[in-house]
Amino acid sequence: MSVQYTPVIWNRNKIFYDAVLLIAVALYLYIYIRVAPGYEDVTKPIDGAILRMRAFGSCAFLMLTVILCIGPLARLDRRFLPLLYNRRHFGVMTAGIAAVHANYVLTWYYNFSPTDKYVALLSSNTNYGQVLGFPFETLGIAALLILFVLAATSHDFWLSFLGAPIWKALHMFIYAAYACVVLHVALGALQGAGDPIFTSVVAASVVLVSGLHFATGRMEARRDRGEETAKASLQEKGWLVAGELDEIDDDCAKVVTLSDDERVAIFKYDGKLSAITNACAHQNGPLGEGKVLWGCITCPWHGYQYNLSDGRAPAPFTEKISTYKLKLIGSTILLDPNALPPGTHVDPVEIGEAA
Amino acid sequence: MQSAALLLELGRWYLMAGGVVAAAFLVFGIDRVEPSARGSYAFRPLLIPGICLIWPLVLYRWFTLEKHGEDAR
Ligand code: HEM
Ligand code: FES
């Protein structure tokens, strides 16, 4: 990695994303604080601070729900990919909103307690053995701590410094945070007077998050199975597994040896794959060691050139070399080992999404 | 009550230890183990909260990266 770190990388798309997000959050909070009192039990009007505490709490919960849905949605349908793009700012904002919620709780319920308000929060209810009246605040604290850690480690630096495996494992804790929040709400707010709207919102969130993850899991398992059978049937017809897509650098080749005097060079260039014989028509120079330019390979020995799609030297030259058929299944490249007559056109394989 | 106060006290110590690790890491460690951070200073304060929260992990990575270099990444 040669990029230099900056505090936040913003570009036009990200600013737009963040602006939409901020407006949506502000709108939600405004509407909640304005509209929710209309549905309140008039005999028990709730105070402004409690209302705001609930507005921020439910906002953070909904944001967490959306964050967890973006991943599977983007895998189910690529049109959701733009949402995935700037999920990081989404996460940091969620942690902030949740912190405001917790701060309302602290200042409202515990500000006037004789002890330190943090001590009061932790010690006012320790009935961990029961469901009804369970100290659900603790679950909120656990969720908030996780959100803080994830927000604090969202900078690119952390991915590089911790290494992808540790960073990913750490950020999987988002699911633990979600579970804590669901329990925090189920054992807390939903145990009370029973607000049917909020109860159904929480239920819908749980169904949506688990349903989407289940659906993508099934889809990916089915696709993997499909790829396995496609690979197996091609191999039955004599095709060879030539390697994985990421083994080949852009504009370079991987050379596959079929027999002592038959080698095939598989090129990756312009988002496509083509295979030609490794032997130059001039003096058998190693074409696979050449570089691709404008869809043409130049022999490293004396500079003969060939179009990769048909193995023909560009006009006015007339040399021709053999081409081969390729298929890409998932990220695995398969090669038909039967050489085509020199100069035969083969449509390059588009790499597309797998790249 | 007692245990709540104790818990908070532990948390406070944990975060303070994190502050010490953050200072040491941002001044000495980061340039040694994170080549892309060399010459970038503006983003470093941004790392302080994260280091305070997960400083044991930071120390662990710092030492493995010192010992094994880029292979550990
Ligand atoms: C230090 C951490 C937290 C504390 C002390 C805390 C405390 C509370 C309290 C006292 C309530 C009121 C329950 C009731 O009305 O019966 C509540 C409700 C709620 N909290 Fe938290 N919470 C914390 C963190 C979180 C986090 C991280 C989230 C979400 C990401 C969250 C989401 C909610 C929601 C959705 C409600 C229900 C609001 C409603 O009634 O509409 N809380 N919390
Ligand atoms: S061997 Fe390829 S140009 Fe001479």
Short mmCIF file of C-alpha atoms and ligand atoms in Angstrom, two decimals:
data_model
loop_
_atom_site.label_atom_id
_atom_site.label_comp_id
_atom_site.label_asym_id
_atom_site.label_seq_id
_atom_site.Cartn_x
_atom_site.Cartn_y
_atom_site.Cartn_z
CA MET A 1 0.00 0.00 0.00
CA SER A 2 1.51 3.25 -1.02
CA VAL A 3 -1.36 5.60 -0.32
CA GLN A 4 -0.89 8.10 2.45
CA TYR A 5 -3.44 8.21 5.21
CA THR A 6 -5.65 11.23 5.67
CA PRO A 7 -8.24 11.76 8.42
CA VAL A 8 -11.26 11.23 6.18
CA ILE A 9 -11.37 10.74 2.46
CA TRP A 10 -14.35 12.59 1.13
CA ASN A 11 -15.38 12.80 -2.46
CA ARG A 12 -18.48 14.01 -4.17
CA ASN A 13 -20.32 10.68 -3.85
CA LYS A 14 -19.51 10.31 -0.20
CA ILE A 15 -20.60 13.84 0.59
CA PHE A 16 -23.87 13.14 -1.17
CA TYR A 17 -24.27 9.88 0.74
CA ASP A 18 -23.52 11.55 4.05
CA ALA A 19 -25.85 14.43 3.29
CA VAL A 20 -28.73 12.08 2.46
CA LEU A 21 -28.02 10.12 5.62
CA LEU A 22 -27.95 13.23 7.81
CA ILE A 23 -31.15 14.56 6.33
CA ALA A 24 -32.90 11.21 6.79
CA VAL A 25 -31.77 11.01 10.43
CA ALA A 26 -32.79 14.58 11.16
CA LEU A 27 -36.15 14.04 9.49
CA TYR A 28 -36.76 10.86 11.47
CA LEU A 29 -35.92 12.51 14.77
CA TYR A 30 -38.03 15.55 13.97
CA ILE A 31 -41.06 13.51 12.95
CA TYR A 32 -40.69 11.18 15.92
CA ILE A 33 -40.52 14.01 18.39
CA ARG A 34 -43.38 15.84 16.67
CA VAL A 35 -45.70 12.97 15.85
CA ALA A 36 -45.15 10.35 18.54
CA PRO A 37 -46.83 12.40 21.32
CA GLY A 38 -50.05 12.16 19.30
CA TYR A 39 -50.12 8.42 19.91
CA GLU A 40 -49.36 8.65 23.58
CA ASP A 41 -51.68 7.63 26.33
CA VAL A 42 -53.02 11.05 27.36
CA THR A 43 -53.23 10.00 30.97
CA LYS A 44 -49.47 9.44 31.01
CA PRO A 45 -47.93 12.18 28.95
CA ILE A 46 -44.22 11.66 28.53
CA ASP A 47 -41.63 14.21 29.13
CA GLY A 48 -39.60 15.84 26.38
CA ALA A 49 -36.29 14.29 27.45
CA ILE A 50 -37.80 10.80 27.51
CA LEU A 51 -39.32 11.39 24.11
CA ARG A 52 -35.97 12.45 22.71
CA MET A 53 -34.28 9.50 24.41
CA ARG A 54 -36.71 7.19 22.64
CA ALA A 55 -36.36 9.01 19.35
CA PHE A 56 -32.58 8.59 19.37
CA GLY A 57 -32.73 5.00 20.65
CA SER A 58 -35.16 3.86 17.98
CA CYS A 59 -33.25 5.82 15.34
CA ALA A 60 -30.01 4.02 16.24
CA PHE A 61 -31.85 0.70 16.19
CA LEU A 62 -33.27 1.35 12.73
CA MET A 63 -29.88 2.49 11.45
CA LEU A 64 -28.31 -0.70 12.76
CA THR A 65 -31.02 -2.67 10.98
CA VAL A 66 -30.29 -0.93 7.69
CA ILE A 67 -26.53 -1.46 8.08
CA LEU A 68 -27.04 -5.18 8.56
CA CYS A 69 -29.38 -5.36 5.55
CA ILE A 70 -27.08 -3.55 3.14
CA GLY A 71 -24.56 -6.40 2.90
CA PRO A 72 -26.95 -9.17 1.88
CA LEU A 73 -28.99 -6.79 -0.30
CA ALA A 74 -25.88 -5.85 -2.27
CA ARG A 75 -25.11 -9.51 -2.77
CA LEU A 76 -28.65 -10.30 -3.89
CA ASP A 77 -28.87 -7.36 -6.28
CA ARG A 78 -25.99 -5.24 -7.48
CA ARG A 79 -28.16 -2.15 -7.62
CA PHE A 80 -27.76 -1.88 -3.86
CA LEU A 81 -23.98 -1.65 -4.14
CA PRO A 82 -23.89 2.16 -3.84
CA LEU A 83 -25.31 1.77 -0.33
CA LEU A 84 -22.46 -0.50 0.64
CA TYR A 85 -19.96 1.99 -0.63
CA ASN A 86 -19.96 4.33 2.31
CA ARG A 87 -21.25 2.10 5.07
CA ARG A 88 -18.42 3.27 7.30
CA HIS A 89 -19.84 6.76 7.82
CA PHE A 90 -23.23 5.14 8.39
CA GLY A 91 -21.75 3.07 11.21
CA VAL A 92 -19.97 5.96 12.86
CA MET A 93 -23.16 8.02 12.76
CA THR A 94 -25.11 5.15 14.31
CA ALA A 95 -22.67 4.99 17.21
CA GLY A 96 -23.10 8.74 17.69
CA ILE A 97 -26.88 8.58 17.70
CA ALA A 98 -26.83 5.66 20.16
CA ALA A 99 -24.49 7.65 22.40
CA VAL A 100 -26.95 10.54 22.47
CA HIS A 101 -29.67 8.09 23.47
CA ALA A 102 -27.56 6.72 26.32
CA ASN A 103 -26.64 10.21 27.41
CA TYR A 104 -30.32 11.16 27.69
CA VAL A 105 -30.83 8.12 29.90
CA LEU A 106 -27.91 9.07 32.09
CA THR A 107 -28.80 12.71 32.48
CA TRP A 108 -32.50 12.10 32.85
CA TYR A 109 -32.76 9.11 35.12
CA TYR A 110 -29.58 9.31 37.07
CA ASN A 111 -28.52 12.92 37.21
CA PHE A 112 -30.06 13.53 40.57
CA SER A 113 -29.07 10.30 42.21
CA PRO A 114 -26.88 10.82 45.28
CA THR A 115 -24.14 8.61 43.83
CA ASP A 116 -22.13 9.00 40.66
CA LYS A 117 -24.57 8.60 37.78
CA TYR A 118 -22.50 5.86 36.12
CA VAL A 119 -22.41 3.91 39.36
CA ALA A 120 -26.14 4.45 39.71
CA LEU A 121 -26.75 3.17 36.18
CA LEU A 122 -24.84 -0.01 36.86
CA SER A 123 -26.13 -0.70 40.34
CA SER A 124 -29.76 0.42 40.35
CA ASN A 125 -30.93 -2.94 39.05
CA THR A 126 -28.94 -6.14 39.36
CA ASN A 127 -31.69 -8.69 38.91
CA TYR A 128 -29.84 -10.59 36.22
CA GLY A 129 -31.69 -13.78 37.11
CA GLN A 130 -35.10 -12.70 35.88
CA VAL A 131 -36.63 -11.86 32.53
CA LEU A 132 -39.25 -9.45 33.75
CA GLY A 133 -37.40 -6.48 35.15
CA PHE A 134 -34.08 -7.71 33.74
CA PRO A 135 -31.48 -4.94 33.82
CA PHE A 136 -31.76 -4.38 30.08
CA GLU A 137 -29.59 -1.27 30.37
CA THR A 138 -26.55 -3.55 30.62
CA LEU A 139 -27.36 -4.96 27.20
CA GLY A 140 -27.53 -1.41 25.88
CA ILE A 141 -24.15 -0.67 27.41
CA ALA A 142 -22.64 -3.77 25.79
CA ALA A 143 -24.07 -2.77 22.41
CA LEU A 144 -22.85 0.78 22.77
CA LEU A 145 -19.33 -0.37 23.68
CA ILE A 146 -19.24 -2.56 20.58
CA LEU A 147 -20.48 0.27 18.38
CA PHE A 148 -17.79 2.53 19.84
CA VAL A 149 -15.04 0.01 19.16
CA LEU A 150 -16.23 -0.53 15.59
CA ALA A 151 -16.58 3.19 14.91
CA ALA A 152 -13.16 3.87 16.42
CA THR A 153 -11.54 1.18 14.27
CA SER A 154 -13.21 2.08 11.00
CA HIS A 155 -10.33 4.07 9.53
CA ASP A 156 -8.37 2.30 6.75
CA PHE A 157 -5.36 2.32 9.03
CA TRP A 158 -6.97 -0.30 11.25
CA LEU A 159 -7.68 -2.71 8.42
CA SER A 160 -4.03 -2.56 7.40
CA PHE A 161 -2.57 -2.54 10.89
CA LEU A 162 -4.69 -5.32 12.40
CA GLY A 163 -4.67 -7.33 9.19
CA ALA A 164 -7.82 -8.35 7.35
CA PRO A 165 -8.60 -11.51 9.38
CA ILE A 166 -8.49 -9.78 12.77
CA TRP A 167 -10.25 -6.67 11.49
CA LYS A 168 -13.04 -8.67 9.92
CA ALA A 169 -13.47 -10.82 13.02
CA LEU A 170 -13.66 -7.67 15.12
CA HIS A 171 -16.27 -6.12 12.89
CA MET A 172 -18.38 -9.27 12.94
CA PHE A 173 -19.24 -8.13 16.45
CA ILE A 174 -21.78 -5.86 14.80
CA TYR A 175 -24.07 -8.90 14.94
CA ALA A 176 -23.50 -9.26 18.65
CA ALA A 177 -24.32 -5.57 19.04
CA TYR A 178 -27.54 -6.06 17.09
CA ALA A 179 -28.51 -9.05 19.24
CA CYS A 180 -27.81 -7.02 22.39
CA VAL A 181 -29.94 -4.15 21.13
CA VAL A 182 -32.84 -6.44 20.23
CA LEU A 183 -32.71 -7.94 23.72
CA HIS A 184 -32.22 -4.48 25.24
CA VAL A 185 -35.46 -3.42 23.61
CA ALA A 186 -37.33 -6.69 24.07
CA LEU A 187 -36.55 -6.87 27.78
CA GLY A 188 -36.83 -3.13 28.29
CA ALA A 189 -39.18 -0.95 26.34
CA LEU A 190 -41.36 -3.80 25.05
CA GLN A 191 -42.06 -5.13 28.54
CA GLY A 192 -43.89 -1.98 29.51
CA ALA A 193 -47.15 -0.56 28.33
CA GLY A 194 -46.79 -2.35 24.99
CA ASP A 195 -46.58 0.00 22.08
CA PRO A 196 -47.93 -1.99 19.12
CA ILE A 197 -46.20 0.14 16.49
CA PHE A 198 -42.77 -0.14 18.01
CA THR A 199 -43.25 -3.83 18.78
CA SER A 200 -43.99 -4.54 15.14
CA VAL A 201 -41.08 -2.40 13.99
CA VAL A 202 -38.70 -4.47 16.12
CA ALA A 203 -40.24 -7.72 14.93
CA ALA A 204 -40.01 -6.58 11.29
CA SER A 205 -36.36 -5.65 11.77
CA VAL A 206 -35.49 -9.07 13.18
CA VAL A 207 -37.39 -10.86 10.41
CA LEU A 208 -35.78 -8.69 7.74
CA VAL A 209 -32.21 -9.03 9.00
CA SER A 210 -32.36 -12.78 9.55
CA GLY A 211 -34.44 -13.38 6.41
CA LEU A 212 -32.01 -11.52 4.17
CA HIS A 213 -29.01 -13.31 5.63
CA PHE A 214 -30.73 -16.66 5.22
CA ALA A 215 -31.68 -15.86 1.63
CA THR A 216 -28.18 -14.80 0.58
CA GLY A 217 -26.70 -17.80 2.34
CA ARG A 218 -28.98 -20.09 0.33
CA MET A 219 -28.30 -18.21 -2.89
CA GLU A 220 -24.55 -18.48 -2.46
CA ALA A 221 -24.69 -22.14 -1.55
CA ARG A 222 -26.80 -22.79 -4.66
CA ARG A 223 -24.42 -20.80 -6.85
CA ASP A 224 -21.41 -22.66 -5.46
CA ARG A 225 -23.14 -25.95 -6.19
CA GLY A 226 -23.98 -24.74 -9.71
CA GLU A 227 -20.37 -23.80 -10.29
CA GLU A 228 -19.18 -27.16 -9.02
CA THR A 229 -21.44 -29.05 -11.43
CA ALA A 230 -20.53 -26.78 -14.36
CA LYS A 231 -16.86 -27.34 -13.62
CA ALA A 232 -17.30 -31.08 -13.29
CA SER A 233 -19.19 -31.41 -16.57
CA LEU A 234 -16.56 -29.39 -18.45
CA GLN A 235 -13.80 -31.50 -16.94
CA GLU A 236 -15.67 -34.58 -18.09
CA LYS A 237 -15.47 -33.24 -21.62
CA GLY A 238 -11.72 -32.98 -21.27
CA TRP A 239 -11.34 -29.34 -20.23
CA LEU A 240 -8.56 -28.57 -17.79
CA VAL A 241 -8.55 -26.37 -14.74
CA ALA A 242 -5.98 -23.78 -15.76
CA GLY A 243 -5.94 -21.84 -12.52
CA GLU A 244 -7.62 -19.05 -10.61
CA LEU A 245 -8.35 -15.62 -11.97
CA ASP A 246 -6.28 -13.80 -9.36
CA GLU A 247 -3.14 -15.73 -10.33
CA ILE A 248 -2.84 -13.58 -13.45
CA ASP A 249 -1.84 -9.92 -13.28
CA ASP A 250 -3.41 -7.43 -15.65
CA ASP A 251 -1.86 -7.44 -19.14
CA CYS A 252 0.13 -10.55 -18.26
CA ALA A 253 -0.24 -14.26 -18.83
CA LYS A 254 -0.18 -17.54 -17.06
CA VAL A 255 1.49 -20.29 -19.04
CA VAL A 256 -0.05 -23.75 -18.82
CA THR A 257 1.92 -26.76 -19.98
CA LEU A 258 -0.13 -29.32 -21.87
CA SER A 259 2.77 -31.51 -23.00
CA ASP A 260 6.50 -31.17 -23.58
CA ASP A 261 6.10 -29.12 -26.71
CA GLU A 262 2.69 -27.59 -26.17
CA ARG A 263 2.26 -24.65 -23.84
CA VAL A 264 -0.69 -22.28 -23.68
CA ALA A 265 -0.51 -18.66 -22.55
CA ILE A 266 -3.67 -17.33 -20.92
CA PHE A 267 -3.79 -13.55 -20.94
CA LYS A 268 -5.75 -11.17 -18.75
CA TYR A 269 -6.25 -7.76 -20.33
CA ASP A 270 -8.99 -5.10 -20.56
CA GLY A 271 -11.22 -7.15 -18.24
CA LYS A 272 -11.04 -10.15 -20.58
CA LEU A 273 -9.27 -13.47 -20.93
CA SER A 274 -7.81 -15.00 -24.08
CA ALA A 275 -5.64 -18.06 -24.65
CA ILE A 276 -3.09 -18.56 -27.41
CA THR A 277 -0.19 -20.91 -27.90
CA ASN A 278 2.88 -19.83 -26.00
CA ALA A 279 5.10 -20.36 -29.06
CA CYS A 280 5.71 -17.47 -31.43
CA ALA A 281 5.41 -18.27 -35.17
CA HIS A 282 8.78 -16.69 -35.79
CA GLN A 283 11.24 -18.69 -33.69
CA ASN A 284 9.08 -20.12 -30.92
CA GLY A 285 9.68 -17.12 -28.62
CA PRO A 286 7.77 -17.28 -25.27
CA LEU A 287 4.68 -15.16 -25.95
CA GLY A 288 3.48 -15.61 -22.36
CA GLU A 289 6.36 -13.45 -21.20
CA GLY A 290 5.29 -10.58 -23.42
CA LYS A 291 3.14 -7.61 -22.50
CA VAL A 292 -0.31 -6.83 -23.85
CA LEU A 293 -0.94 -3.51 -25.54
CA TRP A 294 -4.18 -2.61 -27.29
CA GLY A 295 -5.33 -6.21 -27.24
CA CYS A 296 -2.12 -7.29 -28.97
CA ILE A 297 0.70 -9.37 -27.56
CA THR A 298 4.26 -8.49 -28.57
CA CYS A 299 6.74 -11.32 -28.61
CA PRO A 300 9.59 -10.53 -26.20
CA TRP A 301 12.21 -11.98 -28.56
CA HIS A 302 11.89 -10.10 -31.82
CA GLY A 303 8.74 -8.13 -31.50
CA TYR A 304 6.23 -10.02 -33.65
CA GLN A 305 2.70 -9.05 -32.69
CA TYR A 306 -0.57 -11.00 -32.56
CA ASN A 307 -4.15 -10.13 -31.81
CA LEU A 308 -5.14 -12.09 -28.74
CA SER A 309 -8.67 -12.76 -29.96
CA ASP A 310 -7.67 -14.54 -33.18
CA GLY A 311 -3.92 -15.17 -33.06
CA ARG A 312 -3.33 -13.18 -36.25
CA ALA A 313 -0.57 -10.64 -36.70
CA PRO A 314 -2.01 -7.21 -37.45
CA ALA A 315 -2.03 -6.24 -41.15
CA PRO A 316 0.07 -6.07 -43.26
CA PHE A 317 1.65 -9.12 -41.58
CA THR A 318 0.17 -12.54 -42.10
CA GLU A 319 1.54 -14.75 -39.32
CA LYS A 320 -1.02 -16.88 -37.50
CA ILE A 321 -0.82 -18.87 -34.29
CA SER A 322 -3.20 -21.30 -32.58
CA THR A 323 -5.89 -20.10 -30.23
CA TYR A 324 -7.72 -21.98 -27.46
CA LYS A 325 -11.15 -21.87 -25.92
CA LEU A 326 -11.56 -20.74 -22.33
CA LYS A 327 -14.39 -20.68 -19.83
CA LEU A 328 -14.62 -18.86 -16.55
CA ILE A 329 -16.66 -20.57 -13.83
CA GLY A 330 -16.81 -18.42 -10.73
CA SER A 331 -13.16 -17.42 -10.46
CA THR A 332 -11.74 -20.64 -11.94
CA ILE A 333 -10.37 -20.62 -15.47
CA LEU A 334 -10.98 -23.73 -17.56
CA LEU A 335 -9.12 -24.46 -20.79
CA ASP A 336 -10.08 -26.64 -23.74
CA PRO A 337 -6.74 -28.34 -24.49
CA ASN A 338 -7.59 -28.88 -28.17
CA ALA A 339 -5.76 -26.21 -30.14
CA LEU A 340 -7.85 -24.46 -32.77
CA PRO A 341 -6.39 -23.98 -36.25
CA PRO A 342 -4.03 -20.97 -36.32
CA GLY A 343 -5.89 -17.72 -36.79
CA THR A 344 -9.26 -18.98 -35.47
CA HIS A 345 -11.24 -16.21 -33.77
CA VAL A 346 -12.34 -16.96 -30.21
CA ASP A 347 -14.47 -14.46 -28.32
CA PRO A 348 -12.49 -13.36 -25.26
CA VAL A 349 -14.05 -14.34 -21.95
CA GLU A 350 -15.44 -11.31 -20.15
CA ILE A 351 -14.31 -11.31 -16.52
CA GLY A 352 -17.15 -9.08 -15.36
CA GLU A 353 -18.28 -9.38 -11.77
CA ALA A 354 -15.90 -12.05 -10.61
CA ALA A 355 -12.94 -9.70 -11.01
CA MET B 1 -23.13 -0.75 44.48
CA GLN B 2 -19.65 -1.85 45.54
CA SER B 3 -19.07 -3.92 42.45
CA ALA B 4 -20.47 -1.22 40.18
CA ALA B 5 -17.98 1.29 41.55
CA LEU B 6 -15.20 -1.27 41.22
CA LEU B 7 -16.18 -1.99 37.61
CA LEU B 8 -16.11 1.68 36.72
CA GLU B 9 -12.77 2.09 38.47
CA LEU B 10 -11.39 -0.82 36.40
CA GLY B 11 -12.77 0.75 33.25
CA ARG B 12 -11.13 4.04 34.10
CA TRP B 13 -7.76 2.35 34.64
CA TYR B 14 -8.16 0.41 31.42
CA LEU B 15 -8.76 3.58 29.44
CA MET B 16 -5.88 5.36 31.11
CA ALA B 17 -3.54 2.50 30.24
CA GLY B 18 -4.92 2.86 26.72
CA GLY B 19 -3.94 6.51 26.72
CA VAL B 20 -0.35 5.59 27.59
CA VAL B 21 -0.27 2.97 24.84
CA ALA B 22 -1.76 5.47 22.39
CA ALA B 23 0.94 8.03 23.15
CA ALA B 24 3.72 5.47 22.80
CA PHE B 25 2.30 3.96 19.65
CA LEU B 26 1.57 7.20 17.86
CA VAL B 27 4.96 8.68 18.68
CA PHE B 28 7.24 5.66 18.24
CA GLY B 29 5.39 2.63 16.95
CA ILE B 30 3.28 3.71 14.04
CA ASP B 31 6.16 4.84 11.83
CA ARG B 32 7.96 1.55 12.41
CA VAL B 33 5.12 -0.83 11.64
CA GLU B 34 2.86 1.09 9.27
CA PRO B 35 4.75 2.40 6.23
CA SER B 36 1.70 4.20 4.82
CA ALA B 37 1.47 6.30 7.96
CA ARG B 38 4.92 7.83 7.53
CA GLY B 39 4.63 11.50 6.89
CA SER B 40 0.87 11.58 7.67
CA TYR B 41 0.16 13.21 10.98
CA ALA B 42 -3.30 14.72 10.65
CA PHE B 43 -5.09 11.38 10.93
CA ARG B 44 -3.24 10.19 14.00
CA PRO B 45 -5.41 11.83 16.69
CA LEU B 46 -8.30 9.97 15.05
CA LEU B 47 -6.70 6.70 16.18
CA ILE B 48 -6.56 7.62 19.88
CA PRO B 49 -10.09 6.47 20.84
CA GLY B 50 -9.59 3.18 19.04
CA ILE B 51 -6.24 2.56 20.72
CA CYS B 52 -7.69 3.38 24.16
CA LEU B 53 -10.47 0.85 23.56
CA ILE B 54 -8.47 -2.04 22.14
CA TRP B 55 -4.95 -1.35 23.35
CA PRO B 56 -4.13 -4.97 24.22
CA LEU B 57 -4.79 -5.87 20.60
CA VAL B 58 -2.73 -2.89 19.46
CA LEU B 59 0.22 -4.01 21.57
CA TYR B 60 -0.09 -7.54 20.23
CA ARG B 61 -0.08 -6.35 16.61
CA TRP B 62 2.71 -3.89 17.27
CA PHE B 63 4.96 -6.65 18.59
CA THR B 64 4.10 -9.18 15.90
CA LEU B 65 4.68 -6.62 13.17
CA GLU B 66 8.02 -5.63 14.76
CA LYS B 67 9.06 -9.26 14.92
CA HIS B 68 7.79 -10.67 11.65
CA GLY B 69 7.50 -7.55 9.52
CA GLU B 70 5.15 -7.48 6.56
CA ASP B 71 4.68 -11.28 6.62
CA ALA B 72 2.40 -10.89 9.62
CA ARG B 73 -0.04 -8.76 7.74
C1 HEM C 1 -25.28 2.84 27.74
C2 HEM C 1 -26.11 2.31 26.92
C3 HEM C 1 -27.62 2.35 26.98
C4 HEM C 1 -28.46 2.61 28.03
C5 HEM C 1 -28.10 2.92 29.47
C6 HEM C 1 -29.80 2.53 27.53
C7 HEM C 1 -30.95 2.71 28.29
C8 HEM C 1 -32.23 2.68 27.83
C9 HEM C 1 -33.42 2.92 28.60
C10 HEM C 1 -33.45 3.26 30.06
C11 HEM C 1 -34.47 2.80 27.77
C12 HEM C 1 -35.93 3.02 28.15
C13 HEM C 1 -36.69 1.76 28.17
C14 HEM C 1 -38.14 1.99 28.47
O1 HEM C 1 -38.68 2.97 27.93
O2 HEM C 1 -38.70 1.18 29.17
C15 HEM C 1 -33.99 2.45 26.46
C16 HEM C 1 -34.78 2.24 25.37
C17 HEM C 1 -34.27 1.97 24.11
N1 HEM C 1 -32.94 1.85 23.74
FE1 HEM C 1 -31.36 2.05 24.97
N2 HEM C 1 -29.75 2.23 26.20
C18 HEM C 1 -28.43 2.13 25.83
C19 HEM C 1 -27.93 1.84 24.57
C20 HEM C 1 -28.72 1.63 23.45
C21 HEM C 1 -28.22 1.37 22.15
C22 HEM C 1 -26.74 1.22 21.78
C23 HEM C 1 -29.32 1.26 21.31
C24 HEM C 1 -29.39 1.00 19.82
C25 HEM C 1 -28.43 0.94 18.97
C26 HEM C 1 -30.48 1.45 22.11
C27 HEM C 1 -31.77 1.41 21.63
C28 HEM C 1 -32.90 1.60 22.39
C29 HEM C 1 -34.23 1.56 21.86
C30 HEM C 1 -34.61 1.29 20.42
C31 HEM C 1 -35.09 1.81 22.95
C32 HEM C 1 -36.61 1.85 22.92
C33 HEM C 1 -37.07 3.23 22.62
C34 HEM C 1 -38.57 3.31 22.60
O3 HEM C 1 -39.18 3.04 23.66
O4 HEM C 1 -39.12 3.65 21.57
N3 HEM C 1 -30.10 1.68 23.40
N4 HEM C 1 -32.61 2.41 26.51
S1 FES C 2 10.34 -15.50 -31.70
FE1 FES C 2 8.75 -14.18 -31.50
S2 FES C 2 9.40 -12.54 -32.65
FE2 FES C 2 10.99 -13.90 -32.91
#
